[in-house]
Amino acid sequence: MGLIRLLPRSGGASRAAGSIHDAATEPDAVDGAPEAVDGGPEAVDRAGEAVALSEPARDPEPAAVASAATSADAASVATPADAAGVDAGPAQYTATTTHVIVLANQKGGVAKTTTTLNLGVALREMGYRVLLIDLDPQGNLTMSQGLNPDVIERSMFDVLVHKVPISDVIEQREADLAVASIDLAGAELALSAMIGRERSLEKALVEVRSSYDYVLVDTPPSLGLLTINAFVAATGVIVPVQCEYLSLRGLVQLENTLAMVRENLNPNVGVEGIVATMFDGRTLHSREAIEILEENFGDLVYRTRIRKTVRYAEAPVKGSSVLKYDPTGAAAEAYRELAREIVAAKEAEDGAQARKHA
Ligand code: ADP
Ligand code: MG
């Protein structure tokens, strides 16, 4: 049983309240993760902040909002404007079974982009309607499908900032892909001046939501407004973590941001799974990383491990997923297995929901 529960797959936002506390008051849990060890005192501070923020959403304590606004991470999430209730309100759409999954980890190089593309193509192979969204100004996802972000005229920047319909920036590739361009680097700043700045992506998705079963959003390596937009639009978050360099402190920080988003913007969002990437079973380090993850996050950690192989770096150079580049290889199979695992979890969840409402 894990020491830390970020958010159970089928659980509600309320379960998150104690989880950060556990994370920070169980320093033993972070043994073996060098970065996390020196995070002790800071983590305790964060626990206070997170517990305050996790007060019931119905009646947010002014103090909790203030503490969020003074925290550096929180600056872009909870501002005085939010506290005053200045918010453009949630976008309106009827409930569908569209899953909007955000791939997030503020650490770079953990395989967010690789996972977005290959998981998306694996879901496509299974027959699902898939939209990939490139929300990273670096445009790696866009590039990995053979498109050049430097010459793209209209991109997610125009969708988020100028309210261009998202269908205008969708390219048909191995899956449908809403592209990024270099402009997207200016989106954080442009959005920060807008009312409803955190809901821009959520609103943009209304147009196409019913056309897809899975929308996968690739995010930049930060917890800024682009990533917040993704969290607000999300039904769930999948966190790729690199076995080579595990950062538990980073995961606690990510969960703190999600707690603020739940409090202020999207009560239903939470981590629905953690995927271990760049796993090398021959090294003790990789095996320890998995142990630490499972000890702390229990069954949030997907059984599928994405092994370390150069195939994942080779495929994007050819403008393709690894499923197209080397369809019968182990690298492609790993993402097919992950896709099956995710779909099975969704079906179990949807079934439980249906029974609840029956
Ligand atoms: P992020 O989007 O989190 O920054 P990427 O998906 O771009 O991470 O991956 C970072 C680098 O690691 C890329 O060069 C990618 O090709 C490579 N990579 C991704 N997954 C693996 C893996 N399982 N094994 C080896 N290299 C990988
Ligand atoms: Mg990336």
Short mmCIF file of C-alpha atoms and ligand atoms in Angstrom, two decimals:
data_model
loop_
_atom_site.label_atom_id
_atom_site.label_comp_id
_atom_site.label_asym_id
_atom_site.label_seq_id
_atom_site.Cartn_x
_atom_site.Cartn_y
_atom_site.Cartn_z
CA MET A 1 0.00 0.00 0.00
CA GLY A 2 1.41 3.35 -0.93
CA LEU A 3 2.38 5.99 1.59
CA ILE A 4 1.23 8.79 -0.63
CA ARG A 5 -1.94 8.76 -2.61
CA LEU A 6 -2.07 11.59 -5.09
CA LEU A 7 -5.60 10.94 -6.19
CA PRO A 8 -7.23 7.58 -6.65
CA ARG A 9 -8.19 6.69 -10.21
CA SER A 10 -11.87 6.60 -9.34
CA GLY A 11 -11.80 9.02 -6.44
CA GLY A 12 -13.03 12.54 -5.93
CA ALA A 13 -11.12 15.72 -5.26
CA SER A 14 -11.77 15.52 -1.54
CA ARG A 15 -9.43 12.56 -1.19
CA ALA A 16 -6.52 14.75 -2.15
CA ALA A 17 -6.52 16.76 1.05
CA GLY A 18 -4.46 14.47 3.24
CA SER A 19 -2.20 13.22 0.51
CA ILE A 20 0.26 16.09 0.36
CA HIS A 21 0.49 16.04 4.11
CA ASP A 22 1.50 12.40 3.96
CA ALA A 23 4.00 13.15 1.28
CA ALA A 24 5.76 15.75 3.34
CA THR A 25 5.56 14.12 6.73
CA GLU A 26 6.98 10.84 5.52
CA PRO A 27 10.56 11.84 4.81
CA ASP A 28 11.52 8.16 4.82
CA ALA A 29 9.49 7.75 1.71
CA VAL A 30 11.94 9.83 -0.26
CA ASP A 31 15.08 7.95 0.75
CA GLY A 32 17.09 7.15 -2.31
CA ALA A 33 15.86 10.12 -4.29
CA PRO A 34 18.70 12.61 -3.91
CA GLU A 35 16.74 15.64 -5.00
CA ALA A 36 13.92 14.88 -2.65
CA VAL A 37 16.10 14.57 0.44
CA ASP A 38 17.13 18.19 0.51
CA GLY A 39 13.51 19.10 -0.04
CA GLY A 40 12.58 18.23 3.55
CA PRO A 41 11.84 21.59 5.16
CA GLU A 42 10.42 23.08 2.01
CA ALA A 43 8.15 20.11 1.62
CA VAL A 44 6.82 20.64 5.12
CA ASP A 45 6.06 24.26 4.28
CA ARG A 46 4.28 23.11 1.21
CA ALA A 47 2.27 20.66 3.23
CA GLY A 48 0.88 23.51 5.33
CA GLU A 49 0.03 25.38 2.18
CA ALA A 50 -1.53 22.40 0.50
CA VAL A 51 -3.65 21.46 3.48
CA ALA A 52 -4.92 25.02 3.68
CA LEU A 53 -5.72 24.96 -0.02
CA SER A 54 -7.54 21.71 0.25
CA GLU A 55 -10.33 23.09 2.42
CA PRO A 56 -13.72 22.16 0.96
CA ALA A 57 -14.31 23.91 -2.33
CA ARG A 58 -17.80 25.08 -1.36
CA ASP A 59 -16.52 27.78 0.94
CA PRO A 60 -12.92 28.68 0.25
CA GLU A 61 -11.21 30.28 3.22
CA PRO A 62 -9.88 33.73 2.39
CA ALA A 63 -6.69 32.75 4.19
CA ALA A 64 -6.24 29.77 1.94
CA VAL A 65 -6.56 31.90 -1.15
CA ALA A 66 -4.11 34.41 0.24
CA SER A 67 -1.57 31.72 0.97
CA ALA A 68 -1.93 30.47 -2.58
CA ALA A 69 -1.42 33.92 -3.99
CA THR A 70 1.78 34.48 -2.07
CA SER A 71 3.35 31.22 -3.13
CA ALA A 72 5.56 31.52 -6.18
CA ASP A 73 4.07 28.45 -7.85
CA ALA A 74 0.59 29.67 -7.22
CA ALA A 75 1.02 33.10 -8.73
CA SER A 76 -0.45 32.16 -12.05
CA VAL A 77 -3.23 30.04 -10.60
CA ALA A 78 -4.81 31.81 -7.70
CA THR A 79 -4.76 35.55 -7.99
CA PRO A 80 -6.77 38.25 -6.32
CA ALA A 81 -9.01 38.22 -9.37
CA ASP A 82 -9.91 34.61 -8.70
CA ALA A 83 -10.44 35.36 -5.04
CA ALA A 84 -12.87 38.10 -6.02
CA GLY A 85 -14.70 35.62 -8.20
CA VAL A 86 -13.67 37.25 -11.47
CA ASP A 87 -13.75 34.26 -13.69
CA ALA A 88 -15.33 33.73 -17.05
CA GLY A 89 -17.03 30.59 -15.73
CA PRO A 90 -16.68 27.06 -17.00
CA ALA A 91 -17.29 26.38 -20.65
CA GLN A 92 -20.61 24.71 -21.34
CA TYR A 93 -20.75 21.30 -22.91
CA THR A 94 -22.78 18.24 -22.26
CA ALA A 95 -21.08 15.34 -20.58
CA THR A 96 -19.55 12.93 -23.04
CA THR A 97 -17.11 10.13 -22.61
CA THR A 98 -14.33 12.14 -24.21
CA HIS A 99 -11.20 11.71 -22.13
CA VAL A 100 -8.94 14.73 -22.09
CA ILE A 101 -5.64 13.42 -20.79
CA VAL A 102 -2.83 15.82 -20.05
CA LEU A 103 0.73 14.56 -20.08
CA ALA A 104 2.51 16.69 -17.54
CA ASN A 105 5.70 16.91 -15.55
CA GLN A 106 7.47 20.22 -15.07
CA LYS A 107 10.75 18.42 -15.53
CA GLY A 108 11.98 18.32 -19.12
CA GLY A 109 13.19 15.18 -20.87
CA VAL A 110 10.95 12.72 -19.03
CA ALA A 111 9.16 11.54 -22.22
CA LYS A 112 6.02 13.70 -22.14
CA THR A 113 6.16 14.31 -25.88
CA THR A 114 7.22 10.76 -26.72
CA THR A 115 4.36 9.41 -24.61
CA THR A 116 1.78 11.82 -26.06
CA LEU A 117 2.60 10.76 -29.60
CA ASN A 118 3.06 7.03 -29.15
CA LEU A 119 0.19 6.56 -26.72
CA GLY A 120 -2.01 8.57 -29.08
CA VAL A 121 -1.06 6.49 -32.10
CA ALA A 122 -1.55 3.29 -30.08
CA LEU A 123 -5.08 4.43 -29.14
CA ARG A 124 -5.66 5.28 -32.81
CA GLU A 125 -4.60 1.74 -33.76
CA MET A 126 -7.21 0.44 -31.33
CA GLY A 127 -9.81 2.36 -33.31
CA TYR A 128 -10.34 5.34 -31.04
CA ARG A 129 -10.71 8.86 -32.40
CA VAL A 130 -7.65 10.70 -31.14
CA LEU A 131 -6.64 14.36 -31.07
CA LEU A 132 -3.13 15.32 -30.01
CA ILE A 133 -2.54 18.88 -28.88
CA ASP A 134 0.92 20.42 -28.84
CA LEU A 135 0.95 23.00 -26.07
CA ASP A 136 4.73 23.27 -25.82
CA PRO A 137 6.30 26.32 -27.51
CA GLN A 138 9.26 24.11 -28.38
CA GLY A 139 6.93 22.29 -30.75
CA ASN A 140 8.58 18.90 -30.35
CA LEU A 141 5.32 17.02 -30.86
CA THR A 142 4.62 19.01 -34.01
CA MET A 143 8.15 18.30 -35.27
CA SER A 144 7.86 14.62 -34.43
CA GLN A 145 5.11 14.41 -37.05
CA GLY A 146 7.30 16.00 -39.69
CA LEU A 147 5.99 19.57 -39.40
CA ASN A 148 8.17 22.63 -38.87
CA PRO A 149 6.89 24.88 -36.04
CA ASP A 150 8.97 27.78 -37.39
CA VAL A 151 6.94 28.07 -40.59
CA ILE A 152 3.49 27.24 -39.23
CA GLU A 153 1.19 30.23 -39.65
CA ARG A 154 -1.65 29.43 -37.31
CA SER A 155 -1.20 27.36 -34.22
CA MET A 156 -2.44 26.77 -30.70
CA PHE A 157 -1.24 30.30 -29.95
CA ASP A 158 -4.00 31.71 -32.17
CA VAL A 159 -6.50 29.29 -30.67
CA LEU A 160 -5.71 30.27 -27.09
CA VAL A 161 -5.11 33.97 -27.57
CA HIS A 162 -7.11 34.99 -30.66
CA LYS A 163 -9.94 32.44 -30.29
CA VAL A 164 -9.29 30.94 -33.71
CA PRO A 165 -11.32 27.67 -33.92
CA ILE A 166 -9.11 24.74 -32.97
CA SER A 167 -10.27 22.89 -36.09
CA ASP A 168 -8.31 25.49 -38.12
CA VAL A 169 -5.00 24.34 -36.65
CA ILE A 170 -5.57 20.58 -36.74
CA GLU A 171 -3.39 18.65 -39.18
CA GLN A 172 -4.20 15.09 -40.15
CA ARG A 173 -1.13 13.03 -39.40
CA GLU A 174 -0.83 9.63 -37.72
CA ALA A 175 -3.50 11.05 -35.45
CA ASP A 176 -5.12 14.47 -35.67
CA LEU A 177 -2.68 17.04 -34.35
CA ALA A 178 -3.34 20.61 -33.20
CA VAL A 179 0.01 22.20 -33.93
CA ALA A 180 2.36 24.47 -32.02
CA SER A 181 4.42 27.24 -33.50
CA ILE A 182 7.19 29.41 -32.17
CA ASP A 183 4.55 32.07 -31.30
CA LEU A 184 3.32 29.88 -28.50
CA ALA A 185 6.25 31.14 -26.44
CA GLY A 186 4.37 34.43 -26.17
CA ALA A 187 1.13 32.80 -25.08
CA GLU A 188 1.83 32.85 -21.34
CA LEU A 189 2.27 36.60 -21.41
CA ALA A 190 -0.65 37.26 -23.76
CA LEU A 191 -2.94 35.02 -21.72
CA SER A 192 -1.93 36.56 -18.42
CA ALA A 193 -3.69 39.79 -19.38
CA MET A 194 -6.93 38.05 -20.36
CA ILE A 195 -10.01 37.43 -18.25
CA GLY A 196 -10.67 33.72 -18.15
CA ARG A 197 -7.05 33.12 -19.04
CA GLU A 198 -7.04 29.68 -17.43
CA ARG A 199 -10.05 28.49 -19.44
CA SER A 200 -8.93 29.25 -22.95
CA LEU A 201 -8.16 25.65 -23.90
CA GLU A 202 -11.28 24.32 -22.20
CA LYS A 203 -13.38 26.69 -24.32
CA ALA A 204 -11.51 25.88 -27.51
CA LEU A 205 -12.21 22.18 -27.02
CA VAL A 206 -15.98 22.62 -26.90
CA GLU A 207 -16.04 22.74 -30.72
CA VAL A 208 -14.32 19.39 -31.25
CA ARG A 209 -14.88 17.50 -28.05
CA SER A 210 -17.60 15.24 -29.39
CA SER A 211 -15.45 14.30 -32.39
CA TYR A 212 -12.85 12.51 -30.29
CA ASP A 213 -12.66 9.71 -27.76
CA TYR A 214 -9.23 10.72 -26.50
CA VAL A 215 -7.64 14.14 -26.50
CA LEU A 216 -3.99 13.98 -25.40
CA VAL A 217 -2.31 17.25 -24.46
CA ASP A 218 1.47 17.60 -24.47
CA THR A 219 2.67 20.35 -22.12
CA PRO A 220 5.83 22.40 -21.67
CA PRO A 221 8.27 21.69 -18.83
CA SER A 222 6.74 24.23 -16.47
CA LEU A 223 3.63 24.75 -14.36
CA GLY A 224 2.76 28.05 -16.03
CA LEU A 225 -0.43 29.19 -17.70
CA LEU A 226 -0.20 26.82 -20.65
CA THR A 227 -0.02 23.82 -18.35
CA ILE A 228 -2.74 25.31 -16.11
CA ASN A 229 -4.96 25.66 -19.20
CA ALA A 230 -4.38 21.98 -19.89
CA PHE A 231 -5.26 21.03 -16.29
CA VAL A 232 -8.46 23.06 -16.43
CA ALA A 233 -9.56 21.29 -19.63
CA ALA A 234 -8.48 17.86 -18.40
CA THR A 235 -10.41 14.87 -17.23
CA GLY A 236 -7.15 13.38 -15.96
CA VAL A 237 -3.40 13.84 -15.82
CA ILE A 238 -0.79 11.23 -16.65
CA VAL A 239 2.68 11.91 -15.32
CA PRO A 240 5.63 10.37 -17.11
CA VAL A 241 8.59 9.94 -14.77
CA GLN A 242 12.08 9.09 -15.74
CA CYS A 243 13.53 6.08 -13.92
CA GLU A 244 17.02 7.44 -14.48
CA TYR A 245 16.41 10.48 -12.37
CA LEU A 246 13.42 10.27 -10.14
CA SER A 247 12.23 13.50 -8.55
CA LEU A 248 9.64 12.93 -5.87
CA ARG A 249 9.81 16.57 -4.87
CA GLY A 250 8.80 17.50 -8.39
CA LEU A 251 5.77 15.21 -8.09
CA VAL A 252 4.71 16.82 -4.82
CA GLN A 253 5.00 20.24 -6.46
CA LEU A 254 2.92 19.05 -9.40
CA GLU A 255 0.27 17.71 -7.04
CA ASN A 256 0.24 21.03 -5.13
CA THR A 257 -0.51 22.85 -8.38
CA LEU A 258 -3.25 20.34 -9.19
CA ALA A 259 -4.72 20.86 -5.72
CA MET A 260 -4.97 24.59 -6.46
CA VAL A 261 -6.57 23.92 -9.82
CA ARG A 262 -9.10 21.61 -8.15
CA GLU A 263 -9.84 24.27 -5.58
CA ASN A 264 -10.29 27.12 -8.02
CA LEU A 265 -10.91 25.93 -11.53
CA ASN A 266 -11.59 22.24 -12.16
CA PRO A 267 -12.72 20.15 -9.19
CA ASN A 268 -12.42 16.89 -11.09
CA VAL A 269 -8.81 16.93 -12.22
CA GLY A 270 -6.23 14.68 -10.66
CA VAL A 271 -3.34 12.39 -11.40
CA GLU A 272 -4.81 9.25 -12.88
CA GLY A 273 -1.57 7.48 -13.54
CA ILE A 274 2.20 7.58 -13.40
CA VAL A 275 4.16 6.02 -16.22
CA ALA A 276 7.74 4.96 -15.62
CA THR A 277 9.88 5.79 -18.64
CA MET A 278 13.48 5.13 -19.69
CA PHE A 279 13.44 2.02 -17.55
CA ASP A 280 16.54 -0.13 -17.71
CA GLY A 281 15.95 -3.39 -15.87
CA ARG A 282 19.68 -4.13 -15.80
CA THR A 283 20.42 -1.25 -13.47
CA LEU A 284 19.74 -1.29 -9.76
CA HIS A 285 18.91 2.40 -10.05
CA SER A 286 15.98 1.79 -12.38
CA ARG A 287 14.64 -1.04 -10.24
CA GLU A 288 14.91 1.14 -7.14
CA ALA A 289 13.09 3.96 -8.90
CA ILE A 290 10.17 1.64 -9.59
CA GLU A 291 10.18 0.42 -5.99
CA ILE A 292 10.10 3.98 -4.66
CA LEU A 293 7.30 4.92 -7.03
CA GLU A 294 5.19 1.91 -6.12
CA GLU A 295 5.83 2.38 -2.41
CA ASN A 296 4.67 5.99 -2.64
CA PHE A 297 1.97 5.92 -5.26
CA GLY A 298 0.71 2.34 -5.16
CA ASP A 299 -1.51 1.39 -8.06
CA LEU A 300 -1.32 4.83 -9.62
CA VAL A 301 1.87 3.48 -11.21
CA TYR A 302 1.03 1.73 -14.46
CA ARG A 303 2.26 -1.84 -14.73
CA THR A 304 3.62 -1.10 -18.18
CA ARG A 305 7.21 0.12 -18.07
CA ILE A 306 8.59 2.06 -21.00
CA ARG A 307 12.10 0.73 -21.47
CA LYS A 308 15.05 2.78 -22.48
CA THR A 309 15.84 2.40 -26.16
CA VAL A 310 17.22 4.57 -28.91
CA ARG A 311 14.18 3.72 -31.07
CA TYR A 312 12.23 6.49 -29.33
CA ALA A 313 14.80 9.06 -30.40
CA GLU A 314 15.12 7.68 -33.94
CA ALA A 315 11.43 7.71 -34.83
CA PRO A 316 10.75 11.48 -34.52
CA VAL A 317 13.70 12.25 -36.75
CA LYS A 318 11.79 10.37 -39.46
CA GLY A 319 8.66 12.34 -38.59
CA SER A 320 6.88 9.32 -37.22
CA SER A 321 5.79 7.52 -34.10
CA VAL A 322 7.69 4.44 -33.05
CA LEU A 323 4.59 2.42 -33.96
CA LYS A 324 5.01 3.44 -37.58
CA TYR A 325 8.81 3.50 -37.57
CA ASP A 326 9.23 0.02 -36.14
CA PRO A 327 5.75 -1.48 -35.92
CA THR A 328 6.73 -4.90 -34.65
CA GLY A 329 9.46 -3.78 -32.24
CA ALA A 330 9.36 -3.88 -28.46
CA ALA A 331 9.29 -0.08 -28.25
CA ALA A 332 6.02 0.10 -30.19
CA GLU A 333 4.57 -2.80 -28.23
CA ALA A 334 5.29 -1.03 -24.93
CA TYR A 335 3.03 1.88 -25.86
CA ARG A 336 0.34 -0.49 -27.15
CA GLU A 337 0.45 -2.22 -23.78
CA LEU A 338 0.22 1.14 -21.99
CA ALA A 339 -2.75 2.10 -24.16
CA ARG A 340 -4.54 -1.16 -23.30
CA GLU A 341 -3.86 -0.61 -19.62
CA ILE A 342 -5.24 2.95 -19.75
CA VAL A 343 -8.32 1.91 -21.70
CA ALA A 344 -9.00 -0.91 -19.25
CA ALA A 345 -8.77 1.53 -16.32
CA LYS A 346 -11.16 3.92 -18.10
CA GLU A 347 -13.65 1.19 -18.83
CA ALA A 348 -13.61 0.07 -15.21
CA GLU A 349 -14.13 3.68 -14.14
CA ASP A 350 -16.93 4.36 -16.66
CA GLY A 351 -18.62 1.11 -15.63
CA ALA A 352 -18.47 2.11 -11.96
CA GLN A 353 -19.95 5.52 -12.82
CA ALA A 354 -22.74 3.95 -14.86
CA ARG A 355 -23.61 1.59 -12.00
CA LYS A 356 -23.62 4.52 -9.59
CA HIS A 357 -26.13 6.41 -11.75
CA ALA A 358 -28.28 3.38 -12.54
P1 ADP B 1 9.79 15.69 -22.69
O1 ADP B 1 8.69 15.96 -23.65
O2 ADP B 1 9.31 15.29 -21.32
O3 ADP B 1 10.78 16.82 -22.60
P2 ADP B 1 10.74 13.82 -24.67
O4 ADP B 1 9.57 12.96 -24.99
O5 ADP B 1 11.07 14.90 -25.64
O6 ADP B 1 10.60 14.41 -23.20
O7 ADP B 1 11.99 12.88 -24.46
C1 ADP B 1 13.27 13.41 -24.18
C2 ADP B 1 14.31 12.66 -24.99
O8 ADP B 1 14.39 11.31 -24.55
C3 ADP B 1 13.99 12.62 -26.46
O9 ADP B 1 15.17 12.70 -27.19
C4 ADP B 1 13.35 11.25 -26.64
O10 ADP B 1 13.53 10.75 -27.95
C5 ADP B 1 14.10 10.42 -25.63
N1 ADP B 1 13.30 9.33 -25.07
C6 ADP B 1 11.99 9.35 -24.74
N2 ADP B 1 11.60 8.17 -24.23
C7 ADP B 1 12.69 7.36 -24.23
C8 ADP B 1 12.94 6.00 -23.83
N3 ADP B 1 11.99 5.23 -23.32
N4 ADP B 1 14.20 5.54 -23.99
C9 ADP B 1 15.18 6.32 -24.50
N5 ADP B 1 15.01 7.58 -24.90
C10 ADP B 1 13.78 8.11 -24.77
MG MG B 2 8.28 17.71 -24.72
#
